[in-house]
Coordinates of N, CA and C and ligand atoms in Angstrom, one line a residue:
X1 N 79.5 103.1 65.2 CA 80.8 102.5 65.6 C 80.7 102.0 67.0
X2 N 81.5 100.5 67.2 CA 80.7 99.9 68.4 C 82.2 100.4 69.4
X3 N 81.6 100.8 70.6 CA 82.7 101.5 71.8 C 83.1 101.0 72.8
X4 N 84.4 100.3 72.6 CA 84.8 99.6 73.6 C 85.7 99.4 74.4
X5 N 85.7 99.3 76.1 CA 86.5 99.9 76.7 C 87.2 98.7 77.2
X6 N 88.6 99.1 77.0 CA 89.6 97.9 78.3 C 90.5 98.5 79.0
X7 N 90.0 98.0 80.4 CA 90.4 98.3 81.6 C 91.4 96.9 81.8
X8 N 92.7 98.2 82.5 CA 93.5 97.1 83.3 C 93.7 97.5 84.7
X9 N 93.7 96.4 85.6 CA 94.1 96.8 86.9 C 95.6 97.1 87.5
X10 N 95.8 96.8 88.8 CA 96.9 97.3 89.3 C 98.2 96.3 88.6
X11 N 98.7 96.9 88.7 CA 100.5 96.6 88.5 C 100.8 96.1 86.5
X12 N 99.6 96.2 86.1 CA 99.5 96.5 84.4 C 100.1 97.5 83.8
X13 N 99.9 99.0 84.5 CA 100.9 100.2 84.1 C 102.3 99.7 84.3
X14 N 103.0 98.5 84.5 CA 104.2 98.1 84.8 C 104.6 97.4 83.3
X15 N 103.3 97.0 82.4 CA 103.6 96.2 81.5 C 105.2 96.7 80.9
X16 N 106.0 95.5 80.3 CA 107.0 96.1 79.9 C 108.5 96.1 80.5
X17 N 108.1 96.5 81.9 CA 109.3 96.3 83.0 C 108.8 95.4 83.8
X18 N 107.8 95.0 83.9 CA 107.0 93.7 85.1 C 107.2 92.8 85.0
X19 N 108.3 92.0 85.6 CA 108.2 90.5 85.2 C 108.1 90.0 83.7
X20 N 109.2 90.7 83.0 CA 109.1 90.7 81.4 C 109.4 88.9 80.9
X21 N 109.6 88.1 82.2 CA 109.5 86.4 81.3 C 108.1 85.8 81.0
X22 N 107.4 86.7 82.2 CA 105.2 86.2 82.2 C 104.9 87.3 80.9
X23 N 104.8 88.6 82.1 CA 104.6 89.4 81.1 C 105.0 89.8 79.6
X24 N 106.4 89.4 79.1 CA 106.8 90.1 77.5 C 107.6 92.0 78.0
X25 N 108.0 92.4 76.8 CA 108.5 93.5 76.4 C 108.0 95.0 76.4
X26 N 106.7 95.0 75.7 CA 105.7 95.6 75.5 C 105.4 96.2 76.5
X27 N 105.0 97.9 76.3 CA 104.3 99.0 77.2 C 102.5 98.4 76.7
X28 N 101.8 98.7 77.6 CA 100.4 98.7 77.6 C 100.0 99.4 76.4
X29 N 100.6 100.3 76.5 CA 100.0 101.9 75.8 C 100.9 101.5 74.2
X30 N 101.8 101.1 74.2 CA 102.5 100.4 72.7 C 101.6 99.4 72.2
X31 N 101.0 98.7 72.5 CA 100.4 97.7 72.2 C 99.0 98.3 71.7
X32 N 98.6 99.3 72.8 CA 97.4 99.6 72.4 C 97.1 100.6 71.5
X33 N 98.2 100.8 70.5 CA 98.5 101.5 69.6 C 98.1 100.8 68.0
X34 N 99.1 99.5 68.4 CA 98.8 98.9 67.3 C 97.3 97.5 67.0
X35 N 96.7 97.8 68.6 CA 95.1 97.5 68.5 C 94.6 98.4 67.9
X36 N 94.7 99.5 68.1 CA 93.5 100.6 67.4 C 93.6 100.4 65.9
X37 N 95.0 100.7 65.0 CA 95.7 100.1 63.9 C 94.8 98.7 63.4
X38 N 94.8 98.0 64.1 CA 94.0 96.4 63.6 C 92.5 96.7 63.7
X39 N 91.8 97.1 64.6 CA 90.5 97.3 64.8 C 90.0 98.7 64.7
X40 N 90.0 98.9 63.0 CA 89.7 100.4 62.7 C 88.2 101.1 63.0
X41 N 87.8 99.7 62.6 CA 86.0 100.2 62.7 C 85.6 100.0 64.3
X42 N 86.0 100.0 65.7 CA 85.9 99.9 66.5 C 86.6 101.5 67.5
X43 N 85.6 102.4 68.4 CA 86.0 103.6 69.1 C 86.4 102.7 70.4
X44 N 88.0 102.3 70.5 CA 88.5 101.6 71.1 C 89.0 102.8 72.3
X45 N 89.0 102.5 73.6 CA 89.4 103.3 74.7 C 89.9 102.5 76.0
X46 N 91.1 103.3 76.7 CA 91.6 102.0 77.7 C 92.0 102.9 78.7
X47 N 91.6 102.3 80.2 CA 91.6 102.8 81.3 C 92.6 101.9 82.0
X48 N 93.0 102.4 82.6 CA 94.2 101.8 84.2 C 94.0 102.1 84.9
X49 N 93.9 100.9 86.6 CA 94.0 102.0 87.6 C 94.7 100.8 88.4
X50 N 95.0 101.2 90.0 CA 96.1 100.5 90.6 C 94.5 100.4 92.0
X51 N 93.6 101.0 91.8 CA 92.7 101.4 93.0 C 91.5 100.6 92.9
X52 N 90.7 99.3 93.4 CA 90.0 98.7 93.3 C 88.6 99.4 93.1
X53 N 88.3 100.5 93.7 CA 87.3 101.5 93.6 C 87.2 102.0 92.6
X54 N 88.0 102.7 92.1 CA 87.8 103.7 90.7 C 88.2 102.2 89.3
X55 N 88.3 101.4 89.8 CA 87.7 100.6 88.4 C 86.2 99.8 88.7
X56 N 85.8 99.8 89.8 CA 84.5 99.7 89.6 C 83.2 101.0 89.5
X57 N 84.4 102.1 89.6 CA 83.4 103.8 89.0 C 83.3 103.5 87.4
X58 N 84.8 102.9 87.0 CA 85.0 103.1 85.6 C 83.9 102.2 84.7
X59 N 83.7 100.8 85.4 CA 82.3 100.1 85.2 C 81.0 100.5 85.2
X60 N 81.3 101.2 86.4 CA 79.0 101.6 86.2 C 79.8 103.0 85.3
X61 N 80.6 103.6 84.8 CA 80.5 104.5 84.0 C 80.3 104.3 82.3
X62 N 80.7 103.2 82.4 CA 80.3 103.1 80.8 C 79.6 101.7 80.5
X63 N 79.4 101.0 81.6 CA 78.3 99.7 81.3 C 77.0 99.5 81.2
X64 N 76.3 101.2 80.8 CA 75.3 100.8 80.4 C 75.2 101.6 78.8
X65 N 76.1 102.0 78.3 CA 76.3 102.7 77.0 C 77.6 102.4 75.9
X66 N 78.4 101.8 76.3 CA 79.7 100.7 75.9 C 78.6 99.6 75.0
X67 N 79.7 99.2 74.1 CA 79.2 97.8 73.3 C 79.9 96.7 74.2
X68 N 80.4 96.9 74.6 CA 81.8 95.8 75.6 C 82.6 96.4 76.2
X69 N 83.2 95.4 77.1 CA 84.0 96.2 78.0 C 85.2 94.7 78.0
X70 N 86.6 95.2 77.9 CA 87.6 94.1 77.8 C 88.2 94.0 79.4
X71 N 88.3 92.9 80.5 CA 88.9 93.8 81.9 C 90.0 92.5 82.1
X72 N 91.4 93.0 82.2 CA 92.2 92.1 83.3 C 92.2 92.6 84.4
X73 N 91.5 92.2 85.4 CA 91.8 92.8 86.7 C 93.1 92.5 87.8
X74 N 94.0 92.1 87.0 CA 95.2 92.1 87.7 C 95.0 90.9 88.8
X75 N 95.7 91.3 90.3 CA 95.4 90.2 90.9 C 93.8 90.2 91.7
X76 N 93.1 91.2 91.5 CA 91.7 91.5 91.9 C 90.8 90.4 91.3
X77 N 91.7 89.8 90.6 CA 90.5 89.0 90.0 C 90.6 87.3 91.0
X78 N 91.2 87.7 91.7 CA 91.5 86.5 92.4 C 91.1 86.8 93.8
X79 N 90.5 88.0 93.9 CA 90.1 88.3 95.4 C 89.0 89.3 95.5
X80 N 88.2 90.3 94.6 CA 87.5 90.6 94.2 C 85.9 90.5 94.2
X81 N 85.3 90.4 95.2 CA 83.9 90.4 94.7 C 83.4 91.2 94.4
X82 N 83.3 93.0 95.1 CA 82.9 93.9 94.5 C 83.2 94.1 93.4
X83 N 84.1 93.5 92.3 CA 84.3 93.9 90.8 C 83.3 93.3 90.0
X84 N 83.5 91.8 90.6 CA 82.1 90.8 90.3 C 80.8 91.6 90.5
X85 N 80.5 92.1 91.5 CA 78.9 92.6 91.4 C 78.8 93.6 90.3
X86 N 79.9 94.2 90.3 CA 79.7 95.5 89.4 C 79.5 95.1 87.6
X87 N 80.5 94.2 87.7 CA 80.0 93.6 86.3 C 78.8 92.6 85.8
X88 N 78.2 92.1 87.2 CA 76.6 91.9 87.2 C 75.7 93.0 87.1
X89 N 76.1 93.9 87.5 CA 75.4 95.0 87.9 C 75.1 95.7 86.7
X90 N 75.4 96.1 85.6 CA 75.4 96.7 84.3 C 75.6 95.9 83.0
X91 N 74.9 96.3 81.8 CA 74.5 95.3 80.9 C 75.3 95.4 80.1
X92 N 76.1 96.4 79.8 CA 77.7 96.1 78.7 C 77.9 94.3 79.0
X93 N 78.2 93.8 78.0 CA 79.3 92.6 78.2 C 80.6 92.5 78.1
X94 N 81.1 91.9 79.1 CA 82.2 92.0 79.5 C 83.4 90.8 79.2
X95 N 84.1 91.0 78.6 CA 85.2 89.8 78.8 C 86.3 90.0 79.6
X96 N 86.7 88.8 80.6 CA 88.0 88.6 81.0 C 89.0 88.3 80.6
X97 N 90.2 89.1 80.7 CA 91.0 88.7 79.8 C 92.6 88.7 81.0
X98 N 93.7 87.6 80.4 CA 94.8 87.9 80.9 C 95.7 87.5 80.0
X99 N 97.1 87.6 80.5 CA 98.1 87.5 79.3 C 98.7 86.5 79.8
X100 N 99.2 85.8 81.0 CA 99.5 84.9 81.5 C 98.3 83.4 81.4
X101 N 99.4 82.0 81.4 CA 97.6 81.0 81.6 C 98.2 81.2 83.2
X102 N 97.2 81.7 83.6 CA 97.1 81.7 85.1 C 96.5 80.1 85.9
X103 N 96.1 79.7 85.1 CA 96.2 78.1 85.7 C 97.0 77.3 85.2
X104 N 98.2 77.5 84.7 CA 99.7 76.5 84.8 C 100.6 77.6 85.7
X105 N 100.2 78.7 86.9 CA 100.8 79.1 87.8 C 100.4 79.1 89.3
X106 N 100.5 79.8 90.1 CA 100.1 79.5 91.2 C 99.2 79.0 91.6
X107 N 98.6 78.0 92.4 CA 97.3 77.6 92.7 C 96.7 79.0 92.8
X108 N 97.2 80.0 93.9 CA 95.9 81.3 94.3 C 95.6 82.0 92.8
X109 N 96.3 81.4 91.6 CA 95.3 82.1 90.5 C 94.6 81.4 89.5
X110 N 94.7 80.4 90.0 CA 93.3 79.6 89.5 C 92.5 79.8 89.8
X111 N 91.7 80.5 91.0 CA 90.4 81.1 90.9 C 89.9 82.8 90.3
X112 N 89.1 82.9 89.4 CA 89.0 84.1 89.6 C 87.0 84.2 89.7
X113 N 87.3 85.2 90.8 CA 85.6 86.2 91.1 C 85.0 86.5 89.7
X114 N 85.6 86.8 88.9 CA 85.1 87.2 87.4 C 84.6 86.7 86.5
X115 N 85.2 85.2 86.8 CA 84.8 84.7 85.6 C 83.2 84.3 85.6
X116 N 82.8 84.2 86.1 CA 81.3 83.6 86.6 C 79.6 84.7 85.9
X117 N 81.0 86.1 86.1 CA 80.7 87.8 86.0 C 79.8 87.7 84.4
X118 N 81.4 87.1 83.8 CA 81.7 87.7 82.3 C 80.8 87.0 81.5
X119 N 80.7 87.4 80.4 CA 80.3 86.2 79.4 C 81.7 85.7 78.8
X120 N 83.0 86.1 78.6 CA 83.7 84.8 78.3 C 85.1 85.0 78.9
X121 N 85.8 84.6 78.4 CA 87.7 84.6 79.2 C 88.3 84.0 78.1
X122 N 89.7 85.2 77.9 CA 90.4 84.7 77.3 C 91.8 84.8 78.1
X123 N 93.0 83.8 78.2 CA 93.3 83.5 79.2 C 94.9 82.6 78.8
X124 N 96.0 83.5 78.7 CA 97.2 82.8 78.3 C 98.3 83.1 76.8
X125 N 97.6 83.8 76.3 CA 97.8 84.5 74.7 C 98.6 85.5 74.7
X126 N 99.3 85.9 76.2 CA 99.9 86.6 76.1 C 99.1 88.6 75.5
X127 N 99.9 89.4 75.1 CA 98.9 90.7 74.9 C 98.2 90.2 74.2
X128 N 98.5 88.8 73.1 CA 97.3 88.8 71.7 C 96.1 88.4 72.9
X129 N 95.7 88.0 73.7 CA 94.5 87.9 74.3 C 93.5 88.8 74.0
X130 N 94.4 90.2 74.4 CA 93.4 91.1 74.2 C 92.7 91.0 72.8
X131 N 93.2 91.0 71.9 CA 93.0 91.1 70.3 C 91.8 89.7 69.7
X132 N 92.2 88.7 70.7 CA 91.3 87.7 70.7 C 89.9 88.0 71.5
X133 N 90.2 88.6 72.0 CA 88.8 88.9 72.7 C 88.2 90.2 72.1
X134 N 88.8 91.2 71.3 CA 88.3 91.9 70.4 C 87.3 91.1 69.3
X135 N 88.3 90.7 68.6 CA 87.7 90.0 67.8 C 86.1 89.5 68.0
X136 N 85.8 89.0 69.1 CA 84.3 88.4 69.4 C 83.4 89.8 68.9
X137 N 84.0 90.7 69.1 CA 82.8 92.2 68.8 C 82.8 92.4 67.3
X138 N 83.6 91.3 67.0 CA 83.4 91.9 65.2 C 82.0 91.5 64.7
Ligands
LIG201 C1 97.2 88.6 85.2 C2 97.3 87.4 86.1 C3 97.1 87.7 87.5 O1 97.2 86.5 88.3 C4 98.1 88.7 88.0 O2 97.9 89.1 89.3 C5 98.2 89.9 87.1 C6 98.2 89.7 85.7 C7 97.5 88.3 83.7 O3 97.1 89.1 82.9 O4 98.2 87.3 83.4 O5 98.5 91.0 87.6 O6 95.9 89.1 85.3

């Protein structure tokens, strides 16, 4: 069974109450309920943290034994390089993913450190992003 982890960064534990006209309705953890439900043959696992550190522990922790790793890094991904090495750094593959298109918003998030990282991005789909980015592991 292939094991795959998605990590969200800071202000994601908000999903739900965060800016619910970008964001949507949806708890992280509601959502990630009815992923497991869709992707039965996958040992699906999801981390949050608000601490730029302990998601790069969470990376060298399962990137060399993970089939994939799914990461929105929140706004880290727009400032970030240590996240970037870390996902060079270990051979899990990694997709970026966000729920917003972050390039029909602010210029400062049209760039992101990650993308360069990852092998792909998915980027505007709202939660389905995540699920689109599962998919690639089928
Ligand atoms: C986000 C986009 C980022 O610019 C923002 O800082 C977030 C969420 C997204 O999923 O749309 O926190 O990563």
């Amino acid at each position: 069974m292939k094991k795959i982890l998605i990590i969200n960064g800071p202000n994601l534990n908000l999903l739900g109450k965060r800016e619910p006209e970008v964001y949507g309705t949806l708890t992280f953890e509601a959502y990630f309920e009815t992923l497991k439900l869709k992707f039965p043959e996958f040992q699906l696992e999801y981390y949050q943290s608000n601490v730029e550190g302990l998601l790069i522990d969470k990376i060298h922790e399962v990137g060399f034994s993970f089939d994939g790793i799914l990461i929105n890094a929140g706004a880290y991904t727009h400032t970030s390089i240590a996240i970037a090495d870390a996902i060079r750094a270990i051979t899990t593959p990694v997709i970026e993913v966000h729920i917003s298109n972050v390039f029909s918003r602010e210029e400062f998030r049209h760039h992101s450190f990650l993308s360069a990282a990852c092998k792909a991005c998915i980027v505007g789909f709202g939660l389905h992003s995540y699920s689109l980015a599962l998919e690639s592991f089928r």
